[in-house]
mmCIF file of C-alpha atoms in Angstrom:
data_model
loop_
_atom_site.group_PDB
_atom_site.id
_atom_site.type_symbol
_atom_site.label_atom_id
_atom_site.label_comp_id
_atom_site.label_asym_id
_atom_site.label_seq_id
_atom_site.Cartn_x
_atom_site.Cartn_y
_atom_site.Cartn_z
ATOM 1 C CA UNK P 1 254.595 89.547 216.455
ATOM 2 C CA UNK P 2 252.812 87.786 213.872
ATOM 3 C CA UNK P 3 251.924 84.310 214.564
ATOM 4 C CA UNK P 4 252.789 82.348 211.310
ATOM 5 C CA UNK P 5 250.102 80.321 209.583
ATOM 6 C CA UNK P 6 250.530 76.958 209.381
ATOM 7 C CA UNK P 7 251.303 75.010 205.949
ATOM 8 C CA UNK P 8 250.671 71.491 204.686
ATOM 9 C CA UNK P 9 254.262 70.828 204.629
ATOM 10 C CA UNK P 10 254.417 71.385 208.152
ATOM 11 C CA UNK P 11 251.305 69.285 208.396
ATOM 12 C CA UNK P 12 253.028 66.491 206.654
ATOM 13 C CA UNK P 13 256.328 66.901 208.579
ATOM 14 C CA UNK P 14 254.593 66.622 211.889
ATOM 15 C CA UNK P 15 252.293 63.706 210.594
ATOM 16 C CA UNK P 16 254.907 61.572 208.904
ATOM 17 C CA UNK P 17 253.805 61.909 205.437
ATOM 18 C CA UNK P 18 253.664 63.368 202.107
ATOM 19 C CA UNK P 19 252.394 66.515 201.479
ATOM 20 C CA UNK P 20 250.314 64.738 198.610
ATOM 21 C CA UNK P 21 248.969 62.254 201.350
ATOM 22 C CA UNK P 22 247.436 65.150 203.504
ATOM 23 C CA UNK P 23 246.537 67.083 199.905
ATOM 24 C CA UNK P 24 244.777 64.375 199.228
ATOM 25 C CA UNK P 25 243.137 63.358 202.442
ATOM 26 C CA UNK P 26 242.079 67.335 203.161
ATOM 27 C CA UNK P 27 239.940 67.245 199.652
ATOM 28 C CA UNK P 28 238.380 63.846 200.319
ATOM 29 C CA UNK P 29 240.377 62.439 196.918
ATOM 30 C CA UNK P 30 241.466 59.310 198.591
ATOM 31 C CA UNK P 31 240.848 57.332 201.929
ATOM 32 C CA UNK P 32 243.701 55.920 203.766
ATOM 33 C CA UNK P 33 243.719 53.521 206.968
ATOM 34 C CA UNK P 34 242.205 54.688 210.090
ATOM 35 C CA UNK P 35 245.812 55.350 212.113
ATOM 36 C CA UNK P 36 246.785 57.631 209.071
ATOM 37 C CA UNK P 37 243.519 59.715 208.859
ATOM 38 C CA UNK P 38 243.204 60.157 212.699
ATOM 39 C CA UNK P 39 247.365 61.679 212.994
ATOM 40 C CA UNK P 40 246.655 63.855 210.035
ATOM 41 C CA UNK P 41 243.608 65.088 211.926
ATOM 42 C CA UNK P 42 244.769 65.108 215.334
ATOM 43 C CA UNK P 43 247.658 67.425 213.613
ATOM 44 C CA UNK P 44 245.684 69.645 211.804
ATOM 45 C CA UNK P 45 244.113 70.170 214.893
ATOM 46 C CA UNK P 46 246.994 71.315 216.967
ATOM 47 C CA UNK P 47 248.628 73.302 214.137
ATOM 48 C CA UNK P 48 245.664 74.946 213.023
ATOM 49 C CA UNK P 49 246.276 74.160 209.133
ATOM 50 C CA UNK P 50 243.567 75.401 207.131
ATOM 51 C CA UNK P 51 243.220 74.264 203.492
ATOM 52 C CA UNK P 52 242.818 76.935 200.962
ATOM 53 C CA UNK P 53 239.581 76.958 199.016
ATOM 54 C CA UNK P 54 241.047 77.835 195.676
ATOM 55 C CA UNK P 55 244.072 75.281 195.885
ATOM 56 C CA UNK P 56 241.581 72.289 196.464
ATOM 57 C CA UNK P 57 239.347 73.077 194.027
ATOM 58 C CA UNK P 58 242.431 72.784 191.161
ATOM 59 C CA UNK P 59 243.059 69.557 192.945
ATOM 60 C CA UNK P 60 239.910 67.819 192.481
ATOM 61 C CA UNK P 61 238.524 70.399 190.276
ATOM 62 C CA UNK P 62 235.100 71.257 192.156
ATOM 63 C CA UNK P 63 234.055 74.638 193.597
ATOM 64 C CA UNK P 64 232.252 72.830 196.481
ATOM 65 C CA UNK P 65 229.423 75.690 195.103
ATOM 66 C CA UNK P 66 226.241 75.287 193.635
ATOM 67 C CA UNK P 67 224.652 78.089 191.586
ATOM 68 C CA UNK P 68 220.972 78.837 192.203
ATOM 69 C CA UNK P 69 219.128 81.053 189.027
ATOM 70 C CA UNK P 70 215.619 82.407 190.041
ATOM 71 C CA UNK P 71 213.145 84.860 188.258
ATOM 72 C CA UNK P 72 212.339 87.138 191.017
ATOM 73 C CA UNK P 73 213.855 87.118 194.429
ATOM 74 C CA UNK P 74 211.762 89.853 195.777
ATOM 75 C CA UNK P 75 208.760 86.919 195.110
ATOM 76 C CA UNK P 76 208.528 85.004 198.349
ATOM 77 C CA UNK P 77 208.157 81.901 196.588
ATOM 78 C CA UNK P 78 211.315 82.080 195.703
ATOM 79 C CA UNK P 79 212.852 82.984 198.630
ATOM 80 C CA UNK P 80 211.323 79.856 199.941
ATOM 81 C CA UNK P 81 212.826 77.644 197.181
ATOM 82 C CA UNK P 82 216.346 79.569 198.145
ATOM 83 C CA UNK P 83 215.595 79.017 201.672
ATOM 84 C CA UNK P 84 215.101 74.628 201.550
ATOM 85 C CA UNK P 85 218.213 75.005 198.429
ATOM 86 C CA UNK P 86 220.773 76.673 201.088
ATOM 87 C CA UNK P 87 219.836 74.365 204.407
ATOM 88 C CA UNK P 88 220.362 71.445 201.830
ATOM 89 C CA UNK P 89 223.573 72.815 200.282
ATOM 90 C CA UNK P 90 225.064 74.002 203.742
ATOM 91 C CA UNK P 91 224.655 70.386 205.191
ATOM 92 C CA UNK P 92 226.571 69.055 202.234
ATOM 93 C CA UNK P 93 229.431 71.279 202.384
ATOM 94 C CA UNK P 94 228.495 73.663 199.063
ATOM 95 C CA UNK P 95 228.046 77.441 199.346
ATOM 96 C CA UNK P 96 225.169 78.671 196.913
ATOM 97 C CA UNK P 97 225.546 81.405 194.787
ATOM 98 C CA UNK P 98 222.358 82.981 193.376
ATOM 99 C CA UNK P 99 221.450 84.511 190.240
ATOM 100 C CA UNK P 100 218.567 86.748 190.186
ATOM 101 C CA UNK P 101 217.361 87.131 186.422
ATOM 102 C CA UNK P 102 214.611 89.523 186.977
ATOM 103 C CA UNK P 103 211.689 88.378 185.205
ATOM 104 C CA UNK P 104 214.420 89.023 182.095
ATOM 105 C CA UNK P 105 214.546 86.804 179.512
ATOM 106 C CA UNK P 106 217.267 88.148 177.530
ATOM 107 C CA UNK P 107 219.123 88.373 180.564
ATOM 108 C CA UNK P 108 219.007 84.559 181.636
ATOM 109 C CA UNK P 109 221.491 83.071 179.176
ATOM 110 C CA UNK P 110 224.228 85.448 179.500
ATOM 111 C CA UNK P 111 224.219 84.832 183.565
ATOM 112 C CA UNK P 112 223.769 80.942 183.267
ATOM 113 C CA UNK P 113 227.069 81.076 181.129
ATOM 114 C CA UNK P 114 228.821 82.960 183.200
ATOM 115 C CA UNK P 115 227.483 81.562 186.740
ATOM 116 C CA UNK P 116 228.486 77.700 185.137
ATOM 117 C CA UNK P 117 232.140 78.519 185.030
ATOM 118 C CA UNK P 118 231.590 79.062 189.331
ATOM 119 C CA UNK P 119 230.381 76.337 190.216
ATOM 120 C CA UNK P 120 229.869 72.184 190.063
ATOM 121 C CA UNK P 121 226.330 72.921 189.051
ATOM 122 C CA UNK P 122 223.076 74.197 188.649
ATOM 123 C CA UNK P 123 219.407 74.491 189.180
ATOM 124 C CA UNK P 124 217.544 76.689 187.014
ATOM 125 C CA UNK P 125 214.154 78.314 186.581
ATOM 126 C CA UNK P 126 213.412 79.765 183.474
ATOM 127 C CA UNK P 127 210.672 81.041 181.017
ATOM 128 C CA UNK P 128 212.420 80.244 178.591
ATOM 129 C CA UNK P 129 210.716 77.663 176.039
ATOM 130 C CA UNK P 130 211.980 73.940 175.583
ATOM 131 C CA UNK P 131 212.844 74.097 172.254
ATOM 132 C CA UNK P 132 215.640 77.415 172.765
ATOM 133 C CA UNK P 133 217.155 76.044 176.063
ATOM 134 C CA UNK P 134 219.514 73.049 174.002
ATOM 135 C CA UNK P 135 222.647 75.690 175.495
ATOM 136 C CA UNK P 136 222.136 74.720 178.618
ATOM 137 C CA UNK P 137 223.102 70.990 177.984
ATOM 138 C CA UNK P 138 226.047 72.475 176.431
ATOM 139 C CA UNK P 139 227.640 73.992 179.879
ATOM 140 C CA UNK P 140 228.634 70.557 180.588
ATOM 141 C CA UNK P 141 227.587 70.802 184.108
ATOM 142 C CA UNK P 142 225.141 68.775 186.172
ATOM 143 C CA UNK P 143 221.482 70.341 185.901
ATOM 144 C CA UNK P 144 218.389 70.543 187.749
ATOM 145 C CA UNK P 145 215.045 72.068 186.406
ATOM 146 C CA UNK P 146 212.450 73.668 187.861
ATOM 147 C CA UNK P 147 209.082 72.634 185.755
ATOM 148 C CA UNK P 148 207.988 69.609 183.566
ATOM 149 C CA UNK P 149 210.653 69.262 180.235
ATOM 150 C CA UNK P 150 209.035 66.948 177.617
ATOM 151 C CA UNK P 151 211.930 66.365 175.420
ATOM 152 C CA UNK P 152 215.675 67.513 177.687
ATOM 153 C CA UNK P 153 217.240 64.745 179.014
ATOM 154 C CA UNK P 154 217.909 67.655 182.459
ATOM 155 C CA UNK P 155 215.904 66.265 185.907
ATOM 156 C CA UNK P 156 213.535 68.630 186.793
ATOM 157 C CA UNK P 157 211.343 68.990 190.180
ATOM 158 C CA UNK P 158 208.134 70.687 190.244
ATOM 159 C CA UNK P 159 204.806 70.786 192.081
ATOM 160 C CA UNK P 160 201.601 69.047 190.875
ATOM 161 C CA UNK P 161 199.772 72.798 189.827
ATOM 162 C CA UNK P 162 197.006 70.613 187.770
ATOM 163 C CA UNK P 163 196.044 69.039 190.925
ATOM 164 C CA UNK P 164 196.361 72.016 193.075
ATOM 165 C CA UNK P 165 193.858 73.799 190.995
ATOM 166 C CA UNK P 166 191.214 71.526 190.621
ATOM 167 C CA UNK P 167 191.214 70.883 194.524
ATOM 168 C CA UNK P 168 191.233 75.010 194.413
ATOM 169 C CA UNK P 169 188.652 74.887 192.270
ATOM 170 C CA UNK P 170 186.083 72.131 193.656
ATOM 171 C CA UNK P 171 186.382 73.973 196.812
ATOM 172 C CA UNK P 172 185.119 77.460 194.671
ATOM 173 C CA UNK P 173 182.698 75.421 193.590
ATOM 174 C CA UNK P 174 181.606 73.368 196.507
ATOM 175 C CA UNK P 175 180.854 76.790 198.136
ATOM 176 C CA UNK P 176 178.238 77.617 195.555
ATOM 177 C CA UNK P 177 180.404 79.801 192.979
ATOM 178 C CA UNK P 178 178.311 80.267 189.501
ATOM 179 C CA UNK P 179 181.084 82.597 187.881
ATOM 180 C CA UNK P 180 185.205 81.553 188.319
ATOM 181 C CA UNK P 181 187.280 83.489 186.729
ATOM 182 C CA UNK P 182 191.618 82.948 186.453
ATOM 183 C CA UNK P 183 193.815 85.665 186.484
ATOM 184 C CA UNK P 184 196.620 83.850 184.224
ATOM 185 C CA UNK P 185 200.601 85.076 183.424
ATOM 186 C CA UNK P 186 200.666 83.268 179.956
ATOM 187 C CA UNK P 187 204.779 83.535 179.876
ATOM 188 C CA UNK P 188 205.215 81.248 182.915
ATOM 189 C CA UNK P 189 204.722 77.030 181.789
ATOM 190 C CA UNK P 190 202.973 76.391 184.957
ATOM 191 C CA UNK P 191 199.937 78.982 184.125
ATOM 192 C CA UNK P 192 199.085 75.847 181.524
ATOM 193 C CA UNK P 193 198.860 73.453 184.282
ATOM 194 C CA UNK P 194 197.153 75.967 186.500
ATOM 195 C CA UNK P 195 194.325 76.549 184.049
ATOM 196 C CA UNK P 196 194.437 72.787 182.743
ATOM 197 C CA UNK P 197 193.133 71.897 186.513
ATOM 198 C CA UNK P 198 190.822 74.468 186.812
ATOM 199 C CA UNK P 199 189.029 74.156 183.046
ATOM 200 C CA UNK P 200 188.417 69.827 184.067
ATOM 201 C CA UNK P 201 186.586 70.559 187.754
ATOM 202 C CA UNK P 202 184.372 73.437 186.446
ATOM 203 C CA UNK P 203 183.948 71.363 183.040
ATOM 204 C CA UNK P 204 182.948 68.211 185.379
ATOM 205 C CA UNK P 205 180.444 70.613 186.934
ATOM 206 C CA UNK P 206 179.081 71.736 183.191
ATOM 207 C CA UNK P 207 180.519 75.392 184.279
ATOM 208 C CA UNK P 208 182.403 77.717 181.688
ATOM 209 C CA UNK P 209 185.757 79.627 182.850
ATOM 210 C CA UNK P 210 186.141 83.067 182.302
ATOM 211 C CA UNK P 211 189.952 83.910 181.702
ATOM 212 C CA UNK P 212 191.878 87.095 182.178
ATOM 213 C CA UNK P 213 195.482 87.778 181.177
ATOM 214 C CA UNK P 214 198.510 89.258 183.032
ATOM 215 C CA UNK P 215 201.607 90.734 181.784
ATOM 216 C CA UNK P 216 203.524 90.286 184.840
ATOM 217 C CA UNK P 217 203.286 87.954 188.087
ATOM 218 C CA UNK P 218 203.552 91.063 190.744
ATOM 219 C CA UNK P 219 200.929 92.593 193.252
ATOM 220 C CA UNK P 220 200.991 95.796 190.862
ATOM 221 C CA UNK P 221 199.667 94.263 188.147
ATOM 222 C CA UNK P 222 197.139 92.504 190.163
ATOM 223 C CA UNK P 223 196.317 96.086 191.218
ATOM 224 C CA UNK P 224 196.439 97.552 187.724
ATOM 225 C CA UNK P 225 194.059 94.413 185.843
ATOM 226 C CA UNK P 226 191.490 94.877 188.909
ATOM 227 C CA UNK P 227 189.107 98.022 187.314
ATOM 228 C CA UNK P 228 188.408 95.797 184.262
ATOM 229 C CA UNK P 229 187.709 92.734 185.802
ATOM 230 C CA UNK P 230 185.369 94.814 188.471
ATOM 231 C CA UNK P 231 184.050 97.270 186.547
ATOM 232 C CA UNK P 232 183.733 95.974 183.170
ATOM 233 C CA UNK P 233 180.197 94.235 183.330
ATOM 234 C CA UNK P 234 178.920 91.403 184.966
ATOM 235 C CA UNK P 235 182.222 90.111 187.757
ATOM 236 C CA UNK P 236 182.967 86.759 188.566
ATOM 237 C CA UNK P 237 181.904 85.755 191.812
ATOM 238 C CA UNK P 238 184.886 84.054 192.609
ATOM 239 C CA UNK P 239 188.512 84.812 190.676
ATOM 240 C CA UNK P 240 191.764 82.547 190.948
ATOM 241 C CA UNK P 241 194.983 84.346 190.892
ATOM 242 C CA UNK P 242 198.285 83.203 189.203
ATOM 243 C CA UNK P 243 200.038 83.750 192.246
ATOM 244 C CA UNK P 244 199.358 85.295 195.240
ATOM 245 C CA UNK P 245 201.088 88.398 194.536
ATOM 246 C CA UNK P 246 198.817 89.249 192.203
ATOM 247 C CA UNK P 247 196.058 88.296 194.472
ATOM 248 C CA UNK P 248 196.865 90.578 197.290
ATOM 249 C CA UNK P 249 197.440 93.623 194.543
ATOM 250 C CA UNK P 250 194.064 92.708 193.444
ATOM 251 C CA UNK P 251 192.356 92.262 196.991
ATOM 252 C CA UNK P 252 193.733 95.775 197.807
ATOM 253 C CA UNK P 253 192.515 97.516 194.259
ATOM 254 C CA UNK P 254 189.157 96.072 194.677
ATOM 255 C CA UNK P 255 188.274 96.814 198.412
ATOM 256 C CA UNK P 256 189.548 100.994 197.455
ATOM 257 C CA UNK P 257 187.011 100.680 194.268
ATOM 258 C CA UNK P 258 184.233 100.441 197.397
ATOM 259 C CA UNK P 259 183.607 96.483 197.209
ATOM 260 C CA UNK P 260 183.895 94.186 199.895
ATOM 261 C CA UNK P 261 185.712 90.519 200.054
ATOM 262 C CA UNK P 262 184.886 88.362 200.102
ATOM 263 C CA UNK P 263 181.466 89.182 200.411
ATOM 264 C CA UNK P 264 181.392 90.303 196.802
ATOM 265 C CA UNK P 265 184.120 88.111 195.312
ATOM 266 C CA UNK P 266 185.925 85.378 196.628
ATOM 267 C CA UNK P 267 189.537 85.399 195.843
ATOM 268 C CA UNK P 268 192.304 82.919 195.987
ATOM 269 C CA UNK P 269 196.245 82.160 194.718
ATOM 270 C CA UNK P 270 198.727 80.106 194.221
ATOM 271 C CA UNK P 271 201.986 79.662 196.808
ATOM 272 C CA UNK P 272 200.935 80.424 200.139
ATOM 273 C CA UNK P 273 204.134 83.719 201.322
ATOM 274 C CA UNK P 274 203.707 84.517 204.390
ATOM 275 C CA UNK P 275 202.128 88.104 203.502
ATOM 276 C CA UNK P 276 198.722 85.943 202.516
ATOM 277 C CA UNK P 277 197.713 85.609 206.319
ATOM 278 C CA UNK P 278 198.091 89.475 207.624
ATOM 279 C CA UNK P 279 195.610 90.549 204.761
ATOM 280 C CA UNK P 280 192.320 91.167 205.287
ATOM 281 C CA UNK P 281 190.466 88.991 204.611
ATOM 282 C CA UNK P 282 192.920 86.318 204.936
ATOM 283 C CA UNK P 283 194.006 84.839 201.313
ATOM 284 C CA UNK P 284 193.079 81.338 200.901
ATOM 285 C CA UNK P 285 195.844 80.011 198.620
ATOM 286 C CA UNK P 286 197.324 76.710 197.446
ATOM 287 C CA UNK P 287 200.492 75.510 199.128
ATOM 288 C CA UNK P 288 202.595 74.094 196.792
ATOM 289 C CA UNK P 289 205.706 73.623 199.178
ATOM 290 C CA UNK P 290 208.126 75.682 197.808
ATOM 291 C CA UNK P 291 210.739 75.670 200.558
ATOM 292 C CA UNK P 292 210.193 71.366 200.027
ATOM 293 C CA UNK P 293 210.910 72.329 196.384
ATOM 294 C CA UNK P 294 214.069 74.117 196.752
ATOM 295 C CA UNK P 295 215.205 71.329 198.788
ATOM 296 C CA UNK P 296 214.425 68.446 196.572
ATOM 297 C CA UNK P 297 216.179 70.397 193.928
ATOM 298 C CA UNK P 298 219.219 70.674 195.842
ATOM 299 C CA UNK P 299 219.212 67.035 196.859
ATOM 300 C CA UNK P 300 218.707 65.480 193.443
ATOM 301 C CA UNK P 301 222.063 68.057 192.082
ATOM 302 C CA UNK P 302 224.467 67.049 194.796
ATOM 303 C CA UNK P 303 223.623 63.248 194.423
ATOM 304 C CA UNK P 304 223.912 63.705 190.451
ATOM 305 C CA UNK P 305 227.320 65.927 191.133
ATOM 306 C CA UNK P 306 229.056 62.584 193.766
ATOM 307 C CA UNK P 307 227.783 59.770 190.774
ATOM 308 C CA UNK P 308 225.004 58.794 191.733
ATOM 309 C CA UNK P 309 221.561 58.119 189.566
ATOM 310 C CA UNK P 310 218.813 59.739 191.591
ATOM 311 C CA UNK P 311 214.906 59.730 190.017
ATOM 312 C CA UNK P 312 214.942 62.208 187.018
ATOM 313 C CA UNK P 313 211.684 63.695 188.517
ATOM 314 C CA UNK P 314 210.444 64.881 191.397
ATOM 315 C CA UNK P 315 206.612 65.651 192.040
ATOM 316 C CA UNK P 316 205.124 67.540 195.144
ATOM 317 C CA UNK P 317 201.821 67.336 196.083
ATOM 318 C CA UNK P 318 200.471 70.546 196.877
ATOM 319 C CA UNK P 319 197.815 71.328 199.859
ATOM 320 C CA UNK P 320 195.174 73.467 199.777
ATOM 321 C CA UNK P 321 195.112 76.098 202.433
ATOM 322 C CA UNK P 322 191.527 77.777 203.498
ATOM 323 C CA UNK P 323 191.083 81.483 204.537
ATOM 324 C CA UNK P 324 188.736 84.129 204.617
ATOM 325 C CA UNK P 325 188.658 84.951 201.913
ATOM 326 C CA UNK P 326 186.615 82.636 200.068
ATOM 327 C CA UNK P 327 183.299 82.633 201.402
ATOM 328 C CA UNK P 328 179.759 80.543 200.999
ATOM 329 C CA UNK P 329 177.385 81.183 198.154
ATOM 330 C CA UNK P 330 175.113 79.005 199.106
ATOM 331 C CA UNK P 331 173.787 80.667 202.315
#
């Protein structure tokens, strides 16, 4: 026989209350005194009421969900970022829904329309440039950015890539490196902060940078831009990746053209996956805490969703982390 399922109206008879009084108490609308609260849990309890998800969320109109829009997912720098989002979300209560947009422009603002009528709110990457992304203040939903906005009133977190890449840089150049090269991705707004920090420590040293670009911030087109940058002249003796996707497609394409890492070249990246330390050589990267990232995100959306005024930005410093394969010129 089926055992029936208990309702809030037998949650309210068995209490001593209204059925608006444990509506309200279930969905956190309203505190009452401590007697009240603990019968209306001790009752729940014993009946085994559960409150259903879509009925509470007419009630105090939230979703208790938070909707999470990324470029890549298959990028492990942003699986870190979903990572620190969801064990900050989780603790709070909210489920996270994700949007992947695929390295897709034309496919962001579409999904950010539609994912904004799910959820309380939102943090957002996007290549999108500042002056075409007035929509978004337009969903009329709390927002959270991922990068540096100069004129959107949205809070934004991001990590300090200018400083990152100098200390990337003065240890290229502390090593005895002549020739640096970057490997930029021109679409993303961080490459300009990337390159911004590597152009003042080689331009404190009286050195030139040598700059290739990308069309895309994956290990294949690290593999794919490698020939030229090899075998097209003089090479770098040292070459900074975007990311280090890019680096590791790179690493591979060079060592099968018959050179050797970093005895050659020294090569480095930008966000420190996991992948970076079963390569050989070893990638020496720049940390830039994206797990930290996604968490800071989260935290600064759910205080802005219960009232509160947290800082509008967020800044993490980035470390620098030391492999194999950068080596010493100088020996």
């Amino acid at each position: 026989m089926k055992k029936n399922v208990a309702t809030i109206r037998d949650v309210a008879a068995a209490a001593g209350v209204s059925t608006a009084t444990v509506s309200k108490f279930v969905n956190g609308a309203q505190r009452f005194s401590p007697a009240v609260e603990a019968t209306i849990t001790e009752v729940i309890a014993k009946l085994g009421y559960r409150s259903n998800p879509l009925a509470a969320s007419m009630i105090t109109g939230r979703t208790k969900s938070i909707g999470l829009s990324v470029l890549d997912v298959s990028n492990p720098h942003f699986t870190s970022i979903v990572k620190g989002a969801n064990r900050v979300a989780l603790a709070h209560g909210y489920t996270l829904l994700l949007v992947d947009t695929e390295e897709n422009p034309g496919r962001e603002r579409p999904l950010l329309e539609a994912l904004s009528r799910r959820v309380d709110g939102m943090i957002v990457f996007s290549r999108m440039l500042e002056a075409e992304m007035d929509w978004m203040t337009e969903l009329g939903k709390p927002l959270v950015f991922f990068g540096r906005l100069k004129r959107l009133e949205i809070p934004w977190v991001i990590s300090d890539d200018h400083r990152g890449a100098y200390m990337l840089t003065r240890h290229l150049v502390s090593l005895g490196h002549k020739r640096v090269a970057y490997l930029s991705f021109p679409r993303s707004r961080r490459d300009e902060e990337r390159l911004g920090g590597i152009r003042e420590c080689l331009a404190a040293h009286g050195m030139e940078l040598i700059v290739h670009e990308s069309s895309a911030p994956t290990a294949a087109e690290g593999e794919r831009v490698c020939s030229a940058i090899m075998l097209g002249g003089e090479h770098p003796d040292a070459l900074i990746c975007y990311n280090d996707l890019m680096a590791l497609g790179f690493m591979k394409a060079a060592q099968t053209l018959g050179f050797k890492l970093p005895e050659d070249m020294s090569v480095a990246g930008f966000d420190n996956i996991q992948y970076g330390l079963y390569t050989s050589p070893p990638l020496t990267t720049v940390d830039l805490q994206s797990e930290r990232m996604g968490a800071a995100a989260m935290e600064k959306l759910i205080a802005t969703i219960d009232g509160k005024s947290p800082p509008s930005t967020t800044m993490i410093e980035p470390q620098l982390i030391l492999r194999s394969s950068t080596a010493n010129r100088n020996r």
